[in-house]
Amino acid sequence: MAGELVGGHQTSSVNPRITWEGCSVLLDINDGDRLVFARLSPAATLKIGDKKCSLRPLIGCPFGSLFRVETGPNGPYLERCVHSSSSGANDMGVQEGGDRQLESESKDNRALIDNNSAQNLSSEDIDAMRRDGATGDEIVEALIANSSTYENKTVFSQEKYKRRKQKKYAPKVLLRRPFTRSICEAYFKKYPNRIGFLRIDTLSLLLSFANISAYSDVLLVDMVGGLLTGAVAERLGGTGYVCNTYFGGTSHSLDIARIFNFSSEFDSRIVQASYSHLCSAESLDEEGSKMHEIDHPAGIQSIIGRESSTKCVPSTGSTQIQEAQSLRNDNSSLDEELGNTKENLSSGQEGLHENNATITYKAVNPGKQASPDAIKMWKEKGFNSLIVAAPELEVDSIVQKLIPLLSYSAPFAIYHQFLQPLATCMHKLQSSKMAIGLQISEPWLREYQVLPSRTHPQMQMSGFGGYILSGTRICNNSENCNGNQ
Amino acid sequence: MLSIDPSKKNSFQRFISDGDLVIVYERHDNMKAVKVKKGSELQNRFGVFKHSDWIGKPFGSKVLSSKGGFVYILAPTPELWTLVLSHRTQILYIADISFVISYLEIVPGCVVLESGTGSGSLTTSLARAVAPSGHVHTFDFHEQRAGLARDDFERNGLSNLVTVAVRDIQGEGFPDEFQGIIDSVFLDLPQPWLAIPSAARMLKQDGVICSFSPCIEQVQRSCEALRSNFTDVRTFEVLLRTYEIQEGRIQSSDGDESYRRITHTRRKRQCISSEDNGENTDKATSIPTVMARPCQEARGHTGYLTFARLNCQ
């Protein structure tokens, strides 16, 4: 992941635009019909329809490259192609122009009868064409030529027909970068409950309300699979800290944070600390190892799946650290599926993570325990921001406990699926005068279809993206504001 | 405003110093930016506040006036700045700003182009997103406004991250020196389609462009212009609905359990446990409750946001 020096601005490895072996990618199949996360290990494959293609051609290509599934002598393979600027490739195929518009207005579908007899090519004919080496596009053209109703369709219908056939016979795969935006959208579309229905506009608002920026020390409660952690770490750019806190003995799963392609520098910024650690008055140096064992005794089993290795547990530490080796160093031996992450890998084609593309969640370990020094510093100075995304928990008591860990004038943002808990929480904060600038917001997002003569909001819309309670911590005691608590 | 110097990290723990720009919070809808100057005073309806009283206190403190009124002194953030800055033009608010930054995939180290600068509301958030190693180049064709924006960025300590230039982007396009090195472009122009070809030359492949336009006709023309070099063209509207809360008590009426009334407390900020609200509530049979409802005033529209990615060659 070399940085390139372009025009005096170092394009650092925080923003690599070319794929590399072992990186994680998001594959967009047929313009968003199917989204799949994959890792570009040499043996990785992707199944589209009934065809299985190797992902090797994708290594070393720029993000944003487009590939087509073609059939060759050795079976189906992915071939890189160029975006065509019109037709099929995206939705904007129909040219504006007086003539064609008139043409489309005079046609409609009153004479079209749907009795399945319009297509003259049979599936055997199509298979024969494939064996002869016809490209997907050629097959689509043949289908159009052999359709008796095609000419009678309106221009818009023709485009729709062509696109449908292309999706089936000449599927496209778009190579996308896993970024907060694409990861959040993919999960929201496919498994929204795993991310607590956190929609991308809501997530963006959380990051803004909490003033996440470089060099911040951010306190998080991330119970949305690690998506929030990844998003915050992305904004920190390898500086500051993301401290994930939890109540009780076990930390939350941060699997989604591993899809982000973070370098080890970024990963080292993501730490965990239980609430009791963050609060405890005694120094942790002697208590350190003991407390870690108490927190994760039998939990060692699950830790192996979740990579929270810690320096303070020496005997089991070595096993964990060995398994936690960077995927880039040692691809082959780490290509096992993990018991814990099986639920993230669904079988068959409907999965968000491709089984055959050997998804493993053993990236360099984000989520190691925070060092005693860091905890001490946070106790003295407080965190710069707090974000809570705990859709299942009782928000009120969490917030009462965590806000005192913030610096004065530090902003916070609390996400919840339900309004009432936030209302109660806001009321308590007002009464206790721990915070000002309190606001409950509900984000609203609507997408539009913009096409000549066909511009309107999209038919489908997300009805719900959660609620946010935001505010700023203050020191209400005008005499004694020095010192955090 | 931003701690771009690692030695000054955790800036919120810093104490208020002479010369700092602070946000004086009177009420949730009443805030202003003030430059702290020893010897100066702030006067408002709560009394007279001496700046010298603030110096040495941590940000987030409550400070008292001569007659016992109070305000809070907050550290500036891009969000607070958006709420207090002087509007020379219509500005973008947090809903649009936060969505734009996510969707443009702006992270530390990015180089971003923006036109027009306007009042610098979005620019301030862009600066935060690219800090400490990236840069924002912003252009406005109005010389005076460009100058005022430059002054604001200077005052907020953002001059290392933001360069303001006077240029008519619609007429001349972006400067050639940026060709091929730009991660993201943001356009807030009356005729963005005129600037789109130039933006396409500036962007790295798979770089993202965003155009903000209040009118749908502008959006249609922009989308057309985007089709030649861009893919994944998407248009959105983003809005925020805010809620207000009220506490009340649900009580039964004189022993008749068949219906329950909700009485509202007169003042929203009253604590449930203290003070009788003066109404005829029988505490033994009434249940305190907090209710939320949307605010009556809502923003109906700001503009359409159109995003697209530069095609890979």
PDB file of N, CA and C in Angstrom, chain A residues 102-142:
ATOM      1  N   LEU A 102     -41.085  12.229 -29.382  1.00  0.00           N
ATOM      2  CA  LEU A 102     -42.366  12.130 -30.074  1.00  0.00           C
ATOM      3  C   LEU A 102     -42.694  10.675 -30.355  1.00  0.00           C
ATOM      4  N   GLU A 103     -41.639   9.959 -30.750  1.00  0.00           N
ATOM      5  CA  GLU A 103     -41.828   8.550 -31.059  1.00  0.00           C
ATOM      6  C   GLU A 103     -42.354   7.805 -29.844  1.00  0.00           C
ATOM      7  N   SER A 104     -41.762   8.105 -28.699  1.00  0.00           N
ATOM      8  CA  SER A 104     -42.191   7.362 -27.513  1.00  0.00           C
ATOM      9  C   SER A 104     -43.593   7.746 -27.100  1.00  0.00           C
ATOM     10  N   GLU A 105     -43.956   9.001 -27.340  1.00  0.00           N
ATOM     11  CA  GLU A 105     -45.296   9.389 -26.923  1.00  0.00           C
ATOM     12  C   GLU A 105     -46.355   8.719 -27.779  1.00  0.00           C
ATOM     13  N   SER A 106     -46.005   8.388 -29.031  1.00  0.00           N
ATOM     14  CA  SER A 106     -47.053   7.812 -29.852  1.00  0.00           C
ATOM     15  C   SER A 106     -47.198   6.317 -29.605  1.00  0.00           C
ATOM     16  N   LYS A 107     -46.214   5.715 -28.938  1.00  0.00           N
ATOM     17  CA  LYS A 107     -46.325   4.283 -28.657  1.00  0.00           C
ATOM     18  C   LYS A 107     -46.828   4.074 -27.254  1.00  0.00           C
ATOM     19  N   ASP A 108     -47.593   3.040 -27.090  1.00  0.00           N
ATOM     20  CA  ASP A 108     -47.919   2.613 -25.733  1.00  0.00           C
ATOM     21  C   ASP A 108     -48.120   1.101 -25.789  1.00  0.00           C
ATOM     22  N   ASN A 109     -48.569   0.537 -24.705  1.00  0.00           N
ATOM     23  CA  ASN A 109     -48.540  -0.919 -24.653  1.00  0.00           C
ATOM     24  C   ASN A 109     -49.909  -1.558 -24.872  1.00  0.00           C
ATOM     25  N   ARG A 110     -50.835  -0.811 -25.506  1.00  0.00           N
ATOM     26  CA  ARG A 110     -52.185  -1.381 -25.575  1.00  0.00           C
ATOM     27  C   ARG A 110     -52.245  -2.650 -26.409  1.00  0.00           C
ATOM     28  N   ALA A 111     -51.321  -2.781 -27.413  1.00  0.00           N
ATOM     29  CA  ALA A 111     -51.423  -3.953 -28.286  1.00  0.00           C
ATOM     30  C   ALA A 111     -50.572  -5.121 -27.822  1.00  0.00           C
ATOM     31  N   LEU A 112     -49.793  -4.949 -26.778  1.00  0.00           N
ATOM     32  CA  LEU A 112     -48.870  -6.008 -26.366  1.00  0.00           C
ATOM     33  C   LEU A 112     -49.601  -7.044 -25.536  1.00  0.00           C
ATOM     34  N   ILE A 113     -49.490  -8.296 -25.988  1.00  0.00           N
ATOM     35  CA  ILE A 113     -50.148  -9.373 -25.243  1.00  0.00           C
ATOM     36  C   ILE A 113     -49.070 -10.229 -24.600  1.00  0.00           C
ATOM     37  N   ASP A 114     -49.246 -10.536 -23.348  1.00  0.00           N
ATOM     38  CA  ASP A 114     -48.234 -11.273 -22.610  1.00  0.00           C
ATOM     39  C   ASP A 114     -48.584 -12.756 -22.596  1.00  0.00           C
ATOM     40  N   ASN A 115     -48.134 -13.498 -23.618  1.00  0.00           N
ATOM     41  CA  ASN A 115     -48.447 -14.928 -23.606  1.00  0.00           C
ATOM     42  C   ASN A 115     -47.201 -15.777 -23.786  1.00  0.00           C
ATOM     43  N   ASN A 116     -46.056 -15.156 -23.450  1.00  0.00           N
ATOM     44  CA  ASN A 116     -44.799 -15.909 -23.434  1.00  0.00           C
ATOM     45  C   ASN A 116     -44.357 -16.430 -24.789  1.00  0.00           C
ATOM     46  N   SER A 117     -44.922 -15.901 -25.860  1.00  0.00           N
ATOM     47  CA  SER A 117     -44.546 -16.442 -27.162  1.00  0.00           C
ATOM     48  C   SER A 117     -43.744 -15.435 -27.976  1.00  0.00           C
ATOM     49  N   ALA A 118     -43.315 -14.345 -27.350  1.00  0.00           N
ATOM     50  CA  ALA A 118     -42.690 -13.298 -28.135  1.00  0.00           C
ATOM     51  C   ALA A 118     -41.265 -13.641 -28.544  1.00  0.00           C
ATOM     52  N   GLN A 119     -40.576 -14.446 -27.751  1.00  0.00           N
ATOM     53  CA  GLN A 119     -39.158 -14.703 -27.998  1.00  0.00           C
ATOM     54  C   GLN A 119     -38.975 -15.964 -28.835  1.00  0.00           C
ATOM     55  N   ASN A 120     -38.240 -15.806 -29.945  1.00  0.00           N
ATOM     56  CA  ASN A 120     -38.074 -16.942 -30.844  1.00  0.00           C
ATOM     57  C   ASN A 120     -36.854 -17.790 -30.542  1.00  0.00           C
ATOM     58  N   LEU A 121     -35.900 -17.237 -29.817  1.00  0.00           N
ATOM     59  CA  LEU A 121     -34.717 -18.029 -29.470  1.00  0.00           C
ATOM     60  C   LEU A 121     -35.035 -18.915 -28.275  1.00  0.00           C
ATOM     61  N   SER A 122     -34.621 -20.176 -28.362  1.00  0.00           N
ATOM     62  CA  SER A 122     -34.866 -21.055 -27.222  1.00  0.00           C
ATOM     63  C   SER A 122     -33.630 -21.087 -26.336  1.00  0.00           C
ATOM     64  N   SER A 123     -33.754 -21.696 -25.178  1.00  0.00           N
ATOM     65  CA  SER A 123     -32.588 -21.715 -24.296  1.00  0.00           C
ATOM     66  C   SER A 123     -31.479 -22.592 -24.865  1.00  0.00           C
ATOM     67  N   GLU A 124     -31.854 -23.595 -25.686  1.00  0.00           N
ATOM     68  CA  GLU A 124     -30.793 -24.392 -26.320  1.00  0.00           C
ATOM     69  C   GLU A 124     -30.010 -23.542 -27.307  1.00  0.00           C
ATOM     70  N   ASP A 125     -30.747 -22.700 -28.048  1.00  0.00           N
ATOM     71  CA  ASP A 125     -30.071 -21.808 -28.991  1.00  0.00           C
ATOM     72  C   ASP A 125     -29.055 -20.951 -28.256  1.00  0.00           C
ATOM     73  N   ILE A 126     -29.460 -20.459 -27.087  1.00  0.00           N
ATOM     74  CA  ILE A 126     -28.592 -19.560 -26.337  1.00  0.00           C
ATOM     75  C   ILE A 126     -27.352 -20.308 -25.853  1.00  0.00           C
ATOM     76  N   ASP A 127     -27.562 -21.513 -25.359  1.00  0.00           N
ATOM     77  CA  ASP A 127     -26.412 -22.299 -24.905  1.00  0.00           C
ATOM     78  C   ASP A 127     -25.448 -22.557 -26.045  1.00  0.00           C
ATOM     79  N   ALA A 128     -26.006 -22.810 -27.225  1.00  0.00           N
ATOM     80  CA  ALA A 128     -25.141 -23.055 -28.387  1.00  0.00           C
ATOM     81  C   ALA A 128     -24.317 -21.818 -28.703  1.00  0.00           C
ATOM     82  N   MET A 129     -24.954 -20.688 -28.627  1.00  0.00           N
ATOM     83  CA  MET A 129     -24.236 -19.435 -28.867  1.00  0.00           C
ATOM     84  C   MET A 129     -23.095 -19.283 -27.887  1.00  0.00           C
ATOM     85  N   ARG A 130     -23.394 -19.628 -26.621  1.00  0.00           N
ATOM     86  CA  ARG A 130     -22.349 -19.492 -25.600  1.00  0.00           C
ATOM     87  C   ARG A 130     -21.164 -20.389 -25.914  1.00  0.00           C
ATOM     88  N   ARG A 131     -21.472 -21.599 -26.312  1.00  0.00           N
ATOM     89  CA  ARG A 131     -20.374 -22.531 -26.614  1.00  0.00           C
ATOM     90  C   ARG A 131     -19.542 -22.027 -27.771  1.00  0.00           C
ATOM     91  N   ASP A 132     -20.203 -21.320 -28.700  1.00  0.00           N
ATOM     92  CA  ASP A 132     -19.460 -20.780 -29.831  1.00  0.00           C
ATOM     93  C   ASP A 132     -18.654 -19.554 -29.450  1.00  0.00           C
ATOM     94  N   GLY A 133     -18.751 -19.141 -28.178  1.00  0.00           N
ATOM     95  CA  GLY A 133     -17.911 -18.025 -27.742  1.00  0.00           C
ATOM     96  C   GLY A 133     -18.566 -16.664 -27.877  1.00  0.00           C
ATOM     97  N   ALA A 134     -19.893 -16.660 -28.018  1.00  0.00           N
ATOM     98  CA  ALA A 134     -20.558 -15.357 -28.125  1.00  0.00           C
ATOM     99  C   ALA A 134     -20.443 -14.609 -26.804  1.00  0.00           C
ATOM    100  N   THR A 135     -20.221 -13.312 -26.877  1.00  0.00           N
ATOM    101  CA  THR A 135     -20.170 -12.528 -25.640  1.00  0.00           C
ATOM    102  C   THR A 135     -21.593 -12.317 -25.135  1.00  0.00           C
ATOM    103  N   GLY A 136     -21.678 -11.913 -23.901  1.00  0.00           N
ATOM    104  CA  GLY A 136     -22.981 -11.651 -23.295  1.00  0.00           C
ATOM    105  C   GLY A 136     -23.757 -10.615 -24.089  1.00  0.00           C
ATOM    106  N   ASP A 137     -23.069  -9.563 -24.494  1.00  0.00           N
ATOM    107  CA  ASP A 137     -23.738  -8.514 -25.263  1.00  0.00           C
ATOM    108  C   ASP A 137     -24.307  -9.059 -26.564  1.00  0.00           C
ATOM    109  N   GLU A 138     -23.539  -9.949 -27.215  1.00  0.00           N
ATOM    110  CA  GLU A 138     -24.016 -10.510 -28.481  1.00  0.00           C
ATOM    111  C   GLU A 138     -25.275 -11.329 -28.257  1.00  0.00           C
ATOM    112  N   ILE A 139     -25.336 -12.026 -27.145  1.00  0.00           N
ATOM    113  CA  ILE A 139     -26.529 -12.816 -26.844  1.00  0.00           C
ATOM    114  C   ILE A 139     -27.729 -11.897 -26.647  1.00  0.00           C
ATOM    115  N   VAL A 140     -27.501 -10.815 -25.950  1.00  0.00           N
ATOM    116  CA  VAL A 140     -28.596  -9.868 -25.713  1.00  0.00           C
ATOM    117  C   VAL A 140     -29.094  -9.282 -27.025  1.00  0.00           C
ATOM    118  N   GLU A 141     -28.172  -8.952 -27.903  1.00  0.00           N
ATOM    119  CA  GLU A 141     -28.577  -8.402 -29.208  1.00  0.00           C
ATOM    120  C   GLU A 141     -29.395  -9.425 -29.982  1.00  0.00           C
ATOM    121  N   ALA A 142     -28.962 -10.671 -29.884  1.00  0.00           N
ATOM    122  CA  ALA A 142     -29.696 -11.729 -30.582  1.00  0.00           C
ATOM    123  C   ALA A 142     -31.103 -11.877 -30.027  1.00  0.00           C
TER     124      ALA A 142
END
